[in-house]
Short mmCIF file of C-alpha atoms in Angstrom, two decimals:
data_model
loop_
_atom_site.label_atom_id
_atom_site.label_comp_id
_atom_site.label_asym_id
_atom_site.label_seq_id
_atom_site.Cartn_x
_atom_site.Cartn_y
_atom_site.Cartn_z
CA MET A 4 -11.23 41.49 4.27
CA GLU A 5 -8.32 43.06 6.07
CA ALA A 6 -7.75 43.25 9.81
CA ASP A 7 -8.10 47.03 9.86
CA GLN A 8 -10.63 47.78 12.63
CA TRP A 9 -10.35 47.61 16.41
CA TYR A 10 -12.81 44.69 16.48
CA ASP A 11 -10.66 42.54 14.15
CA ALA A 12 -7.20 44.09 14.65
CA ASN A 13 -5.70 40.75 15.71
CA GLY A 14 -7.33 38.67 13.00
CA VAL A 15 -10.20 38.22 10.55
CA TRP A 16 -11.10 34.61 11.27
CA SER A 17 -13.59 32.01 10.08
CA GLY A 18 -17.07 33.08 9.06
CA SER A 19 -20.10 32.00 7.06
CA ALA A 20 -22.29 33.63 4.45
CA THR A 21 -26.07 33.46 4.33
CA ILE A 22 -28.11 34.11 1.18
CA LEU A 23 -31.39 35.83 2.04
CA PRO A 24 -34.67 35.19 0.17
CA ASP A 25 -34.22 38.38 -1.88
CA ASP A 26 -30.73 37.14 -2.94
CA ARG A 27 -28.90 39.59 -0.70
CA VAL A 28 -25.82 38.12 0.98
CA VAL A 29 -24.67 38.74 4.54
CA MET A 30 -21.47 37.51 6.15
CA LEU A 31 -20.81 36.85 9.82
CA TYR A 32 -17.18 36.38 10.78
CA THR A 33 -15.07 36.19 13.92
CA GLY A 34 -12.73 39.05 14.69
CA SER A 35 -10.02 39.08 17.32
CA THR A 36 -10.09 42.59 18.81
CA ASN A 37 -7.19 44.84 19.74
CA GLU A 38 -7.41 43.20 23.18
CA SER A 39 -7.68 39.65 21.71
CA VAL A 40 -11.37 39.26 22.56
CA GLN A 41 -13.25 37.06 20.09
CA VAL A 42 -16.32 38.82 18.70
CA GLN A 43 -18.71 38.27 15.79
CA ASN A 44 -18.92 40.87 13.05
CA LEU A 45 -21.22 41.57 10.11
CA ALA A 46 -20.18 42.40 6.53
CA TYR A 47 -21.90 42.93 3.18
CA PRO A 48 -20.63 42.54 -0.40
CA ALA A 49 -19.30 45.85 -1.74
CA ASP A 50 -20.55 44.86 -5.20
CA PRO A 51 -23.40 42.31 -5.15
CA SER A 52 -23.05 41.88 -8.94
CA ASP A 53 -19.47 40.59 -8.56
CA PRO A 54 -19.78 36.79 -9.06
CA LEU A 55 -16.79 36.19 -6.78
CA LEU A 56 -17.80 38.72 -4.08
CA ILE A 57 -14.19 39.73 -3.57
CA LYS A 58 -14.67 43.04 -1.75
CA TRP A 59 -16.69 43.45 1.45
CA VAL A 60 -17.96 46.36 3.52
CA LYS A 61 -17.97 45.99 7.30
CA TYR A 62 -21.07 47.02 9.24
CA SER A 63 -20.55 50.28 11.11
CA GLY A 64 -22.14 48.84 14.26
CA ASN A 65 -19.66 45.95 14.67
CA PRO A 66 -19.24 43.86 16.70
CA VAL A 67 -22.77 42.42 16.65
CA LEU A 68 -21.98 39.70 19.23
CA VAL A 69 -19.56 39.55 22.15
CA PRO A 70 -18.83 36.60 24.47
CA PRO A 71 -21.83 36.07 26.80
CA PRO A 72 -21.45 35.71 30.58
CA GLY A 73 -19.59 32.53 31.53
CA ILE A 74 -17.72 32.28 28.22
CA ASP A 75 -14.01 33.12 28.08
CA ASN A 76 -12.99 35.97 25.80
CA LYS A 77 -10.89 33.58 23.71
CA ASP A 78 -13.50 30.81 23.43
CA PHE A 79 -16.17 32.31 21.18
CA ARG A 80 -15.75 31.86 17.43
CA ASP A 81 -16.77 30.67 13.97
CA PRO A 82 -20.48 31.46 13.37
CA THR A 83 -22.43 29.20 11.00
CA THR A 84 -24.57 29.95 8.01
CA ALA A 85 -27.98 31.01 9.34
CA TRP A 86 -31.17 29.02 8.84
CA LEU A 87 -34.80 30.11 9.06
CA THR A 88 -37.02 28.94 11.91
CA SER A 89 -40.75 28.36 11.57
CA GLU A 90 -41.25 31.72 13.34
CA GLY A 91 -39.41 33.54 10.57
CA LYS A 92 -36.28 34.20 12.61
CA TRP A 93 -32.74 33.48 11.50
CA ARG A 94 -30.77 31.11 13.72
CA ILE A 95 -27.01 30.53 14.02
CA ILE A 96 -24.66 28.65 16.29
CA VAL A 97 -21.22 29.71 17.52
CA GLY A 98 -18.51 27.38 18.82
CA SER A 99 -17.31 27.58 22.42
CA LYS A 100 -16.52 25.60 25.57
CA VAL A 101 -17.20 25.59 29.29
CA ASN A 102 -14.27 24.07 31.14
CA LYS A 103 -13.59 20.94 29.06
CA THR A 104 -17.09 20.63 27.58
CA GLY A 105 -17.30 21.64 23.93
CA ILE A 106 -20.55 23.48 23.16
CA SER A 107 -22.47 25.27 20.42
CA LEU A 108 -24.28 28.43 21.53
CA VAL A 109 -27.55 29.29 19.77
CA TYR A 110 -28.67 32.76 18.68
CA ASP A 111 -31.79 34.05 16.93
CA THR A 112 -31.94 37.26 14.89
CA LEU A 113 -34.25 39.12 12.55
CA ASP A 114 -31.75 41.50 10.97
CA PHE A 115 -28.27 40.05 11.70
CA LYS A 116 -27.57 43.12 13.83
CA SER A 117 -29.43 42.32 17.06
CA TYR A 118 -29.43 38.83 18.59
CA GLU A 119 -31.19 36.78 21.25
CA LEU A 120 -29.16 34.10 23.05
CA LEU A 121 -31.30 31.00 23.60
CA ASP A 122 -31.21 29.21 26.94
CA GLY A 123 -28.68 26.41 27.19
CA VAL A 124 -26.83 25.15 24.12
CA LEU A 125 -27.72 23.37 20.89
CA HIS A 126 -25.44 20.56 22.02
CA GLY A 127 -22.38 19.91 24.14
CA VAL A 128 -20.09 16.95 24.83
CA PRO A 129 -17.97 16.72 27.99
CA GLY A 130 -14.24 16.21 27.53
CA THR A 131 -14.10 17.39 23.91
CA GLY A 132 -12.68 20.86 24.59
CA MET A 133 -13.11 23.91 22.39
CA TRP A 134 -15.41 23.50 19.38
CA GLU A 135 -14.18 25.42 16.32
CA CYS A 136 -15.69 25.83 12.85
CA VAL A 137 -19.00 24.35 13.98
CA ASP A 138 -21.45 23.31 11.29
CA PHE A 139 -25.13 22.36 11.35
CA TYR A 140 -27.16 21.15 8.39
CA PRO A 141 -30.01 18.82 7.36
CA VAL A 142 -29.65 15.58 5.40
CA SER A 143 -32.37 13.63 3.63
CA THR A 144 -33.26 10.18 4.96
CA SER A 145 -34.77 9.12 1.62
CA GLY A 146 -32.97 10.83 -1.26
CA ASP A 147 -29.41 11.38 -2.41
CA HIS A 148 -29.84 15.12 -2.87
CA GLY A 149 -28.65 17.85 -0.57
CA LEU A 150 -30.97 20.08 1.44
CA ASP A 151 -31.09 23.82 1.98
CA THR A 152 -29.85 24.67 5.47
CA SER A 153 -33.34 25.79 6.57
CA VAL A 154 -35.11 22.53 5.65
CA ASN A 155 -36.66 20.64 8.58
CA GLY A 156 -39.46 18.13 9.16
CA VAL A 157 -40.35 14.62 8.04
CA GLY A 158 -37.63 12.68 6.27
CA VAL A 159 -34.86 14.89 7.62
CA LYS A 160 -32.01 14.28 10.07
CA HIS A 161 -29.52 16.90 11.17
CA VAL A 162 -25.74 16.82 11.34
CA VAL A 163 -23.71 18.59 14.02
CA LYS A 164 -20.01 18.94 13.24
CA ALA A 165 -17.17 20.42 15.27
CA SER A 166 -13.45 20.86 14.74
CA LEU A 167 -11.77 20.00 18.03
CA ASP A 168 -9.06 22.48 18.91
CA ASP A 169 -7.53 19.92 21.29
CA ASP A 170 -6.74 17.22 18.69
CA ARG A 171 -7.19 19.14 15.39
CA HIS A 172 -9.69 16.71 13.88
CA ASP A 173 -13.23 17.17 12.50
CA TYR A 174 -16.01 15.09 14.07
CA TYR A 175 -19.68 14.76 13.21
CA ALA A 176 -22.79 12.99 14.45
CA ILE A 177 -26.30 12.52 13.12
CA GLY A 178 -29.38 13.22 15.20
CA THR A 179 -32.70 14.96 15.68
CA TYR A 180 -33.21 18.72 15.83
CA ASP A 181 -35.79 20.21 18.23
CA GLU A 182 -36.40 23.62 16.72
CA LYS A 183 -38.76 24.86 19.42
CA ASN A 184 -36.24 24.37 22.21
CA GLY A 185 -33.12 24.97 20.14
CA LYS A 186 -31.67 21.54 20.95
CA TRP A 187 -30.16 18.67 19.01
CA ILE A 188 -30.04 15.06 20.24
CA PRO A 189 -27.64 12.49 18.74
CA ASP A 190 -29.09 9.22 17.47
CA ASN A 191 -26.33 7.32 19.27
CA SER A 192 -24.59 8.97 22.24
CA GLU A 193 -21.70 6.52 21.96
CA ILE A 194 -20.66 8.14 18.67
CA ASP A 195 -21.46 11.72 19.67
CA VAL A 196 -19.61 14.76 18.32
CA GLY A 197 -15.93 14.59 19.25
CA ILE A 198 -15.95 10.99 20.49
CA GLY A 199 -17.21 9.11 17.45
CA ILE A 200 -16.95 9.45 13.68
CA ARG A 201 -14.63 11.83 11.85
CA TYR A 202 -15.08 13.37 8.42
CA ASP A 203 -11.57 12.27 7.56
CA TYR A 204 -8.91 10.17 9.31
CA GLY A 205 -5.90 11.90 7.76
CA ILE A 206 -4.87 15.54 7.73
CA PHE A 207 -8.16 17.40 7.38
CA TYR A 208 -9.43 20.25 9.57
CA ALA A 209 -11.63 23.34 9.90
CA SER A 210 -14.08 22.15 7.24
CA LYS A 211 -17.29 23.94 6.33
CA SER A 212 -20.21 22.97 4.13
CA PHE A 213 -22.66 24.92 2.00
CA TYR A 214 -25.80 24.15 0.01
CA ASP A 215 -25.54 24.44 -3.77
CA PRO A 216 -29.09 25.26 -4.97
CA LYS A 217 -28.26 24.94 -8.67
CA LYS A 218 -27.26 21.29 -8.41
CA GLY A 219 -29.24 20.45 -5.26
CA ARG A 220 -26.24 19.24 -3.28
CA ARG A 221 -24.35 19.92 -0.07
CA VAL A 222 -20.67 20.56 -0.63
CA LEU A 223 -17.91 20.22 1.97
CA TRP A 224 -14.53 21.97 1.89
CA GLY A 225 -11.68 20.99 4.20
CA TRP A 226 -8.27 22.45 5.05
CA ILE A 227 -5.35 20.07 4.53
CA GLY A 228 -2.22 21.07 6.40
CA GLU A 229 1.42 20.08 6.11
CA SER A 230 3.45 17.37 7.84
CA ASP A 231 6.91 18.46 6.71
CA SER A 232 9.12 21.07 8.39
CA GLU A 233 8.46 24.80 8.51
CA LEU A 234 11.81 25.30 6.80
CA ALA A 235 10.65 23.13 3.89
CA ASP A 236 7.42 25.16 3.64
CA VAL A 237 9.39 28.40 3.44
CA LYS A 238 11.59 26.91 0.73
CA LYS A 239 8.67 25.81 -1.44
CA GLY A 240 6.91 29.13 -0.88
CA TRP A 241 3.53 27.85 0.30
CA ALA A 242 1.92 25.73 2.99
CA SER A 243 -1.48 24.03 3.32
CA LEU A 244 -4.30 23.83 0.80
CA GLN A 245 -7.99 23.18 0.37
CA GLY A 246 -8.89 19.60 -0.46
CA ILE A 247 -11.09 18.55 -3.37
CA PRO A 248 -14.66 19.67 -2.55
CA ARG A 249 -16.94 16.78 -1.59
CA THR A 250 -20.66 16.16 -1.77
CA VAL A 251 -22.21 14.96 1.48
CA VAL A 252 -25.29 12.75 1.87
CA LEU A 253 -26.62 10.44 4.57
CA ASP A 254 -25.61 6.80 4.23
CA LYS A 255 -29.06 5.19 4.18
CA LYS A 256 -27.58 1.72 4.68
CA THR A 257 -25.83 2.38 7.99
CA GLY A 258 -27.90 5.37 9.11
CA SER A 259 -24.96 6.55 11.21
CA ASN A 260 -22.47 7.58 8.52
CA LEU A 261 -22.22 10.29 5.93
CA LEU A 262 -21.03 9.49 2.42
CA GLN A 263 -18.47 11.95 1.10
CA TRP A 264 -17.53 11.91 -2.58
CA PRO A 265 -15.51 14.20 -4.87
CA VAL A 266 -17.77 16.66 -6.71
CA GLU A 267 -18.71 15.59 -10.22
CA GLU A 268 -16.73 18.44 -11.79
CA ILE A 269 -13.53 16.54 -11.00
CA GLU A 270 -14.51 13.97 -13.62
CA SER A 271 -14.28 16.67 -16.31
CA LEU A 272 -10.49 16.58 -15.77
CA ARG A 273 -10.24 12.90 -16.69
CA LEU A 274 -8.16 12.12 -19.77
CA SER A 275 -7.21 8.64 -21.04
CA SER A 276 -8.03 5.60 -18.93
CA ARG A 277 -6.93 1.99 -18.57
CA GLU A 278 -8.76 -0.93 -16.95
CA PHE A 279 -7.23 -3.94 -15.23
CA ASN A 280 -9.84 -6.61 -14.50
CA ASN A 281 -9.54 -9.75 -12.37
CA VAL A 282 -6.01 -9.02 -11.23
CA GLU A 283 -5.04 -11.98 -9.04
CA LEU A 284 -3.11 -11.02 -5.90
CA LYS A 285 -1.75 -14.04 -4.11
CA PRO A 286 -0.44 -13.71 -0.52
CA GLY A 287 2.78 -11.71 -0.41
CA THR A 288 2.65 -10.35 -3.96
CA ILE A 289 3.13 -6.92 -5.53
CA VAL A 290 1.86 -6.35 -9.08
CA PRO A 291 2.83 -3.28 -11.14
CA ILE A 292 -0.10 -1.47 -12.76
CA ASP A 293 1.14 -0.14 -16.07
CA VAL A 294 -0.33 3.31 -16.63
CA GLY A 295 2.93 5.15 -17.21
CA THR A 296 3.44 8.12 -14.93
CA ALA A 297 1.17 8.11 -11.88
CA THR A 298 1.55 11.54 -10.30
CA GLN A 299 -1.83 12.95 -11.32
CA ILE A 300 -4.43 10.20 -11.55
CA ASP A 301 -7.94 9.17 -10.48
CA VAL A 302 -8.16 5.54 -9.34
CA VAL A 303 -11.28 3.39 -8.76
CA ALA A 304 -10.72 -0.15 -7.47
CA GLU A 305 -12.65 -3.12 -6.09
CA PHE A 306 -11.30 -6.07 -4.12
CA GLU A 307 -12.75 -9.52 -3.45
CA VAL A 308 -11.21 -11.67 -0.72
CA ASP A 309 -11.09 -15.46 -0.95
CA LYS A 310 -14.20 -16.76 0.84
CA LYS A 311 -12.46 -19.73 2.40
CA ALA A 312 -9.93 -17.44 4.06
CA LEU A 313 -12.77 -15.23 5.32
CA GLU A 314 -14.53 -18.22 6.84
CA ALA A 315 -11.34 -19.48 8.47
CA THR A 316 -10.61 -16.11 10.04
CA ALA A 317 -14.18 -15.89 11.32
CA LYS A 318 -13.43 -19.05 13.33
CA ALA A 319 -10.10 -17.76 14.64
CA ASN A 320 -9.38 -15.83 17.85
CA TYR A 321 -10.15 -12.15 18.35
CA THR A 322 -7.42 -9.84 17.00
CA GLU A 323 -6.76 -6.33 18.34
CA PHE A 324 -6.01 -3.87 15.53
CA SER A 325 -5.86 -0.19 14.73
CA CYS A 326 -4.28 1.50 11.73
CA SER A 327 -2.28 4.06 13.72
CA ASN A 328 -0.82 1.56 16.20
CA SER A 329 0.01 -1.14 13.67
CA GLY A 330 3.20 -1.69 11.74
CA GLY A 331 1.60 -0.28 8.62
CA ALA A 332 1.47 -2.19 5.35
CA ALA A 333 4.46 -4.29 6.47
CA GLN A 334 2.44 -5.87 9.29
CA ARG A 335 0.97 -9.11 7.98
CA GLY A 336 -2.26 -10.75 9.03
CA ALA A 337 -4.40 -13.54 7.66
CA LEU A 338 -6.65 -11.08 5.78
CA GLY A 339 -4.48 -8.07 5.17
CA PRO A 340 -3.12 -5.69 4.30
CA PHE A 341 -4.05 -5.47 0.61
CA GLY A 342 -4.67 -2.53 -1.66
CA LEU A 343 -2.59 -0.11 -3.71
CA LEU A 344 0.89 1.38 -3.43
CA VAL A 345 0.66 4.94 -4.78
CA LEU A 346 3.37 7.53 -5.43
CA ALA A 347 5.91 4.71 -5.50
CA ASP A 348 9.20 4.55 -7.37
CA ASP A 349 10.33 1.52 -9.38
CA LYS A 350 12.45 0.17 -6.52
CA LEU A 351 9.72 0.83 -3.92
CA SER A 352 12.13 2.87 -1.81
CA GLU A 353 9.27 5.36 -1.63
CA GLN A 354 5.63 4.28 -1.48
CA THR A 355 2.34 5.28 0.13
CA PRO A 356 0.18 2.18 0.68
CA VAL A 357 -3.60 2.71 0.79
CA TYR A 358 -5.16 -0.53 1.94
CA PHE A 359 -7.75 -2.67 3.72
CA PHE A 360 -7.06 -4.92 6.71
CA ILE A 361 -9.67 -7.42 7.96
CA VAL A 362 -9.62 -8.93 11.46
CA LYS A 363 -11.98 -10.75 13.77
CA GLY A 364 -13.51 -8.28 16.19
CA SER A 365 -14.29 -8.67 19.88
CA ASP A 366 -17.94 -9.33 19.00
CA GLY A 367 -16.96 -12.34 16.90
CA ASN A 368 -17.64 -10.63 13.59
CA LEU A 369 -15.13 -9.64 10.94
CA LYS A 370 -14.12 -5.97 11.03
CA THR A 371 -12.59 -4.08 8.13
CA PHE A 372 -10.10 -1.24 8.54
CA PHE A 373 -9.08 1.28 5.91
CA CYS A 374 -5.56 2.71 6.28
CA SER A 375 -2.93 4.92 4.66
CA ASP A 376 0.70 4.26 5.59
CA HIS A 377 3.20 7.13 5.32
CA LEU A 378 6.15 5.35 6.93
CA ARG A 379 7.92 4.90 3.58
CA SER A 380 6.25 7.75 1.70
CA SER A 381 9.50 9.71 1.46
CA VAL A 382 13.20 9.24 2.11
CA ALA A 383 13.29 12.84 3.39
CA ASN A 384 14.01 13.02 7.11
CA ASP A 385 12.17 16.25 7.91
CA VAL A 386 8.75 14.72 7.39
CA LYS A 387 6.37 13.45 10.08
CA LYS A 388 5.44 9.94 8.91
CA GLN A 389 2.34 8.37 10.42
CA ILE A 390 -0.22 5.68 9.70
CA PHE A 391 -3.75 7.01 9.30
CA GLY A 392 -7.10 5.26 9.13
CA SER A 393 -10.05 3.74 10.92
CA PHE A 394 -12.75 1.10 10.88
CA VAL A 395 -14.98 1.20 7.79
CA PRO A 396 -18.43 -0.41 7.85
CA VAL A 397 -18.76 -3.09 5.17
CA LEU A 398 -22.25 -4.52 4.80
CA LYS A 399 -23.29 -7.97 3.65
CA ASP A 400 -22.61 -8.66 -0.05
CA GLU A 401 -20.68 -5.39 -0.48
CA LYS A 402 -17.37 -5.56 -2.33
CA LEU A 403 -14.49 -3.63 -0.86
CA SER A 404 -14.12 -0.47 -2.92
CA VAL A 405 -11.92 2.59 -2.94
CA ARG A 406 -11.45 5.75 -4.97
CA ILE A 407 -8.12 7.56 -4.75
CA LEU A 408 -7.29 11.00 -6.13
CA ILE A 409 -3.52 11.45 -6.46
CA ASP A 410 -2.04 14.86 -7.19
CA HIS A 411 1.76 14.93 -6.76
CA SER A 412 1.94 15.50 -3.00
CA ILE A 413 -1.62 14.86 -1.88
CA VAL A 414 -3.58 11.61 -1.79
CA GLU A 415 -7.32 11.70 -1.00
CA SER A 416 -8.89 8.27 -0.46
CA PHE A 417 -12.57 7.32 -0.19
CA ALA A 418 -13.55 3.81 0.96
CA GLN A 419 -16.95 2.16 0.53
CA GLY A 420 -18.48 5.06 -1.35
CA GLY A 421 -17.05 7.60 1.06
CA ARG A 422 -17.99 6.09 4.44
CA THR A 423 -14.40 6.43 5.57
CA CYS A 424 -12.01 8.99 4.06
CA ILE A 425 -8.29 9.69 4.46
CA SER A 426 -6.47 12.79 3.23
CA SER A 427 -2.69 12.39 3.07
CA ARG A 428 0.09 14.89 2.53
CA VAL A 429 3.21 13.11 1.31
CA TYR A 430 6.57 14.40 0.15
CA PRO A 431 8.26 11.91 -2.21
CA THR A 432 11.71 12.80 -3.53
CA LYS A 433 12.08 9.90 -5.99
CA ALA A 434 8.49 8.97 -6.88
CA ILE A 435 7.88 12.27 -8.62
CA TYR A 436 6.74 13.31 -12.08
CA GLY A 437 7.61 10.62 -14.65
CA ALA A 438 9.17 8.36 -12.01
CA ALA A 439 5.97 7.86 -10.00
CA ARG A 440 4.31 4.45 -10.30
CA ILE A 441 1.31 2.57 -8.88
CA PHE A 442 1.20 -1.08 -7.75
CA ALA A 443 -1.45 -3.44 -6.43
CA PHE A 444 -0.34 -5.50 -3.45
CA ASN A 445 -1.46 -8.21 -1.07
CA ASN A 446 0.61 -8.70 2.06
CA ALA A 447 -1.86 -11.05 3.75
CA THR A 448 -0.58 -14.43 4.89
CA GLU A 449 -3.64 -16.54 4.08
CA ALA A 450 -6.01 -14.89 1.62
CA SER A 451 -5.80 -14.42 -2.11
CA VAL A 452 -7.46 -11.26 -3.37
CA LYS A 453 -8.95 -10.50 -6.77
CA SER A 454 -8.96 -6.86 -7.83
CA SER A 455 -10.42 -4.75 -10.64
CA ILE A 456 -8.86 -1.35 -11.19
CA LYS A 457 -9.61 1.59 -13.48
CA ILE A 458 -7.21 4.53 -13.68
CA TRP A 459 -7.58 7.87 -15.45
CA GLN A 460 -4.76 10.27 -16.17
CA MET A 461 -5.93 13.69 -14.91
CA ASN A 462 -5.62 17.08 -16.51
CA SER A 463 -4.85 20.21 -14.49
CA ALA A 464 -7.71 22.60 -13.79
CA PHE A 465 -5.90 25.58 -15.34
CA ILE A 466 -7.71 28.04 -13.11
CA ARG A 467 -6.98 31.51 -14.47
CA PRO A 468 -7.07 34.86 -12.65
CA PHE A 469 -10.46 36.50 -12.68
CA HIS A 470 -10.70 39.88 -14.37
CA PRO A 471 -13.46 41.99 -12.77
CA GLU A 472 -14.24 43.79 -16.04
CA ASN A 473 -15.46 40.48 -17.48
CA LYS A 474 -18.03 40.04 -14.69
CA LYS A 475 -17.92 36.36 -15.48
CA PRO A 476 -15.60 33.66 -14.10
CA PRO A 477 -13.49 31.65 -16.60
CA HIS A 478 -15.46 28.89 -18.32
CA ASN A 479 -13.37 26.01 -16.99
CA SER A 480 -13.00 27.19 -13.39
CA LEU A 481 -13.90 24.61 -10.77
#
């Protein structure tokens, strides 16, 4: 859609599609008017038989929603996919804020043209600021399948997600939906939306999910921005990208986390593989993993830490730790860091460590952190180099596990089945193409670590332009 009407003259912004029971599709999207007022608009596919729905027709009665009383003209955006209530009405939420409290406004509609604003808000959290790209969807408490957005009832929890405009991160929480009153209550207010768990602890923002009825799954897409200079972006001719789509399910073991995992179609790109079992990593060692070039690979690894070292650390004093405030993979502790050095050159002048770090927490129990260190990811000096990561829950008898998708300048990492995820944008100048390598490392001072690693070389997707006359997308499109 183009910004060609008064109600979207300053921008066609985020929106969401809803598939109706008769298979018709409607789209609600935010427009910034000729006076920069944020409004919600309705559009329909110009050709419903087009599998890609490329062209859209805007409703003649737009806008269908304007900021309600008490909401600033520039704080009203990003409508969700609609879901059906038990009364047969369609319900959506729209992101907003009141002062510094991030909120999600709730609207009911029968025809997507006229709307009723419900009293209060679905949910709000003080101090979180403007909520963008809000999302709301059910997750099963018993199965590993996704749920249609309208599903509610026994065996269902609901997720509220918001992208915080203040810090540019995506947060979610799990809770209970009260349909009658249009409210949602978090299971744990200490990890509420915007103050608790994030989808991703790297560069990942403005994500949205949808339900895939053919495969019975919920799929999440996220926007991965740049951390190099604007001048560099202009030179390479592009900036930012969509990450690998992920399935999303409730983590039944913790009850408070979602598990995100690359969609199964990614595995169709796997080529040859090599396995490295029982690789012994003594304290202070780096071991090359011989797979040839390592610029486009899929890595699955498990790590086991020496039990005696674990027991000794459990008896030691409490250690304060966070990935972002640490010295990265160069900072040594009794039980970390250990993991993999990806997009590294032979001399290790460039490297992106993805690793675990275990410390004794303030509660006396061991805590595991999952981090990605960009400090030595590139010798270029126009790159913002940070250390990303967070705590990852590791339950009794679980091995430490990670999956890493590496694609030239992007590294997407999934720890413990996707409980904690980190998306990294890196800009190596030496560890590129045939010169890129991968190493296993253990920079702990006390613990030996045993690792098992499997690595696939990955094909490119070879996504071809769609030709409308074919009325059918290319066979190998993802």
